[in-house]
Amino acid sequence: MGSVKWLEKKPFDNRDLARLVTHRSQLPGADDTPLLAVTRNDCTADVPSLTPQDLQGAWT
């Protein structure tokens, strides 16, 4: 389960992660699903993250 944050100047932070954890808990059977952030800027939360360049690199 993941979150895509395309914010111009703000990183994916602990507040975003907390929202993602809350949303995951609302999906039946998803409690143990790993979390992932895809963010245009940095990720300051303790969660695996990908950048747009990472995604592009996967297709080239």
mmCIF file of C-alpha atoms in Angstrom:
data_model
loop_
_atom_site.group_PDB
_atom_site.id
_atom_site.type_symbol
_atom_site.label_atom_id
_atom_site.label_comp_id
_atom_site.label_asym_id
_atom_site.label_seq_id
_atom_site.Cartn_x
_atom_site.Cartn_y
_atom_site.Cartn_z
ATOM 1 C CA MET A 1 0.000 0.000 0.000
ATOM 2 C CA GLY A 2 1.350 3.388 -0.825
ATOM 3 C CA SER A 3 0.926 7.080 -1.030
ATOM 4 C CA VAL A 4 1.835 9.338 -3.921
ATOM 5 C CA LYS A 5 2.702 12.870 -2.805
ATOM 6 C CA TRP A 6 3.442 15.293 -5.605
ATOM 7 C CA LEU A 7 3.946 18.337 -3.419
ATOM 8 C CA GLU A 8 6.210 21.031 -4.854
ATOM 9 C CA LYS A 9 8.222 21.935 -1.762
ATOM 10 C CA LYS A 10 7.212 19.631 1.080
ATOM 11 C CA PRO A 11 8.565 16.141 1.814
ATOM 12 C CA PHE A 12 6.518 13.081 2.705
ATOM 13 C CA ASP A 13 6.623 13.380 6.489
ATOM 14 C CA ASN A 14 5.396 11.635 9.641
ATOM 15 C CA ARG A 15 1.992 13.299 9.342
ATOM 16 C CA ASP A 16 1.561 11.807 5.864
ATOM 17 C CA LEU A 17 2.728 8.429 7.169
ATOM 18 C CA ALA A 18 0.219 8.559 10.042
ATOM 19 C CA ARG A 19 -2.593 9.182 7.550
ATOM 20 C CA LEU A 20 -1.397 6.298 5.420
ATOM 21 C CA VAL A 21 -1.345 3.959 8.440
ATOM 22 C CA THR A 22 -4.889 5.080 9.331
ATOM 23 C CA HIS A 23 -6.139 4.435 5.801
ATOM 24 C CA ARG A 24 -4.443 1.033 5.706
ATOM 25 C CA SER A 25 -6.240 0.026 8.908
ATOM 26 C CA GLN A 26 -9.564 0.756 7.195
ATOM 27 C CA LEU A 27 -8.908 -1.767 4.408
ATOM 28 C CA PRO A 28 -9.929 -5.310 5.354
ATOM 29 C CA GLY A 29 -6.925 -7.625 5.505
ATOM 30 C CA ALA A 30 -4.351 -4.897 4.858
ATOM 31 C CA ASP A 31 -2.924 -4.509 8.377
ATOM 32 C CA ASP A 32 0.314 -6.351 7.517
ATOM 33 C CA THR A 33 0.712 -4.839 4.046
ATOM 34 C CA PRO A 34 4.050 -3.004 3.669
ATOM 35 C CA LEU A 35 3.891 0.754 3.152
ATOM 36 C CA LEU A 36 5.620 2.750 0.426
ATOM 37 C CA ALA A 37 5.818 6.467 -0.348
ATOM 38 C CA VAL A 38 6.279 7.841 -3.856
ATOM 39 C CA THR A 39 7.286 11.453 -3.510
ATOM 40 C CA ARG A 40 8.533 14.231 -5.729
ATOM 41 C CA ASN A 41 10.545 15.624 -2.833
ATOM 42 C CA ASP A 42 12.354 14.036 0.066
ATOM 43 C CA CYS A 43 10.855 11.544 2.499
ATOM 44 C CA THR A 44 11.485 12.336 6.167
ATOM 45 C CA ALA A 45 9.240 9.572 7.529
ATOM 46 C CA ASP A 46 10.595 6.124 8.375
ATOM 47 C CA VAL A 47 9.085 4.349 5.362
ATOM 48 C CA PRO A 48 10.559 3.049 2.084
ATOM 49 C CA SER A 49 10.226 5.640 -0.652
ATOM 50 C CA LEU A 50 10.670 6.076 -4.388
ATOM 51 C CA THR A 51 11.307 9.175 -6.464
ATOM 52 C CA PRO A 52 10.015 9.937 -9.960
ATOM 53 C CA GLN A 53 13.490 9.034 -11.226
ATOM 54 C CA ASP A 54 13.229 5.619 -9.552
ATOM 55 C CA LEU A 55 9.960 4.977 -11.354
ATOM 56 C CA GLN A 56 11.347 6.178 -14.681
ATOM 57 C CA GLY A 57 14.409 4.003 -14.267
ATOM 58 C CA ALA A 58 12.233 0.935 -13.813
ATOM 59 C CA TRP A 59 10.830 1.449 -17.323
ATOM 60 C CA THR A 60 14.088 2.119 -19.160
#
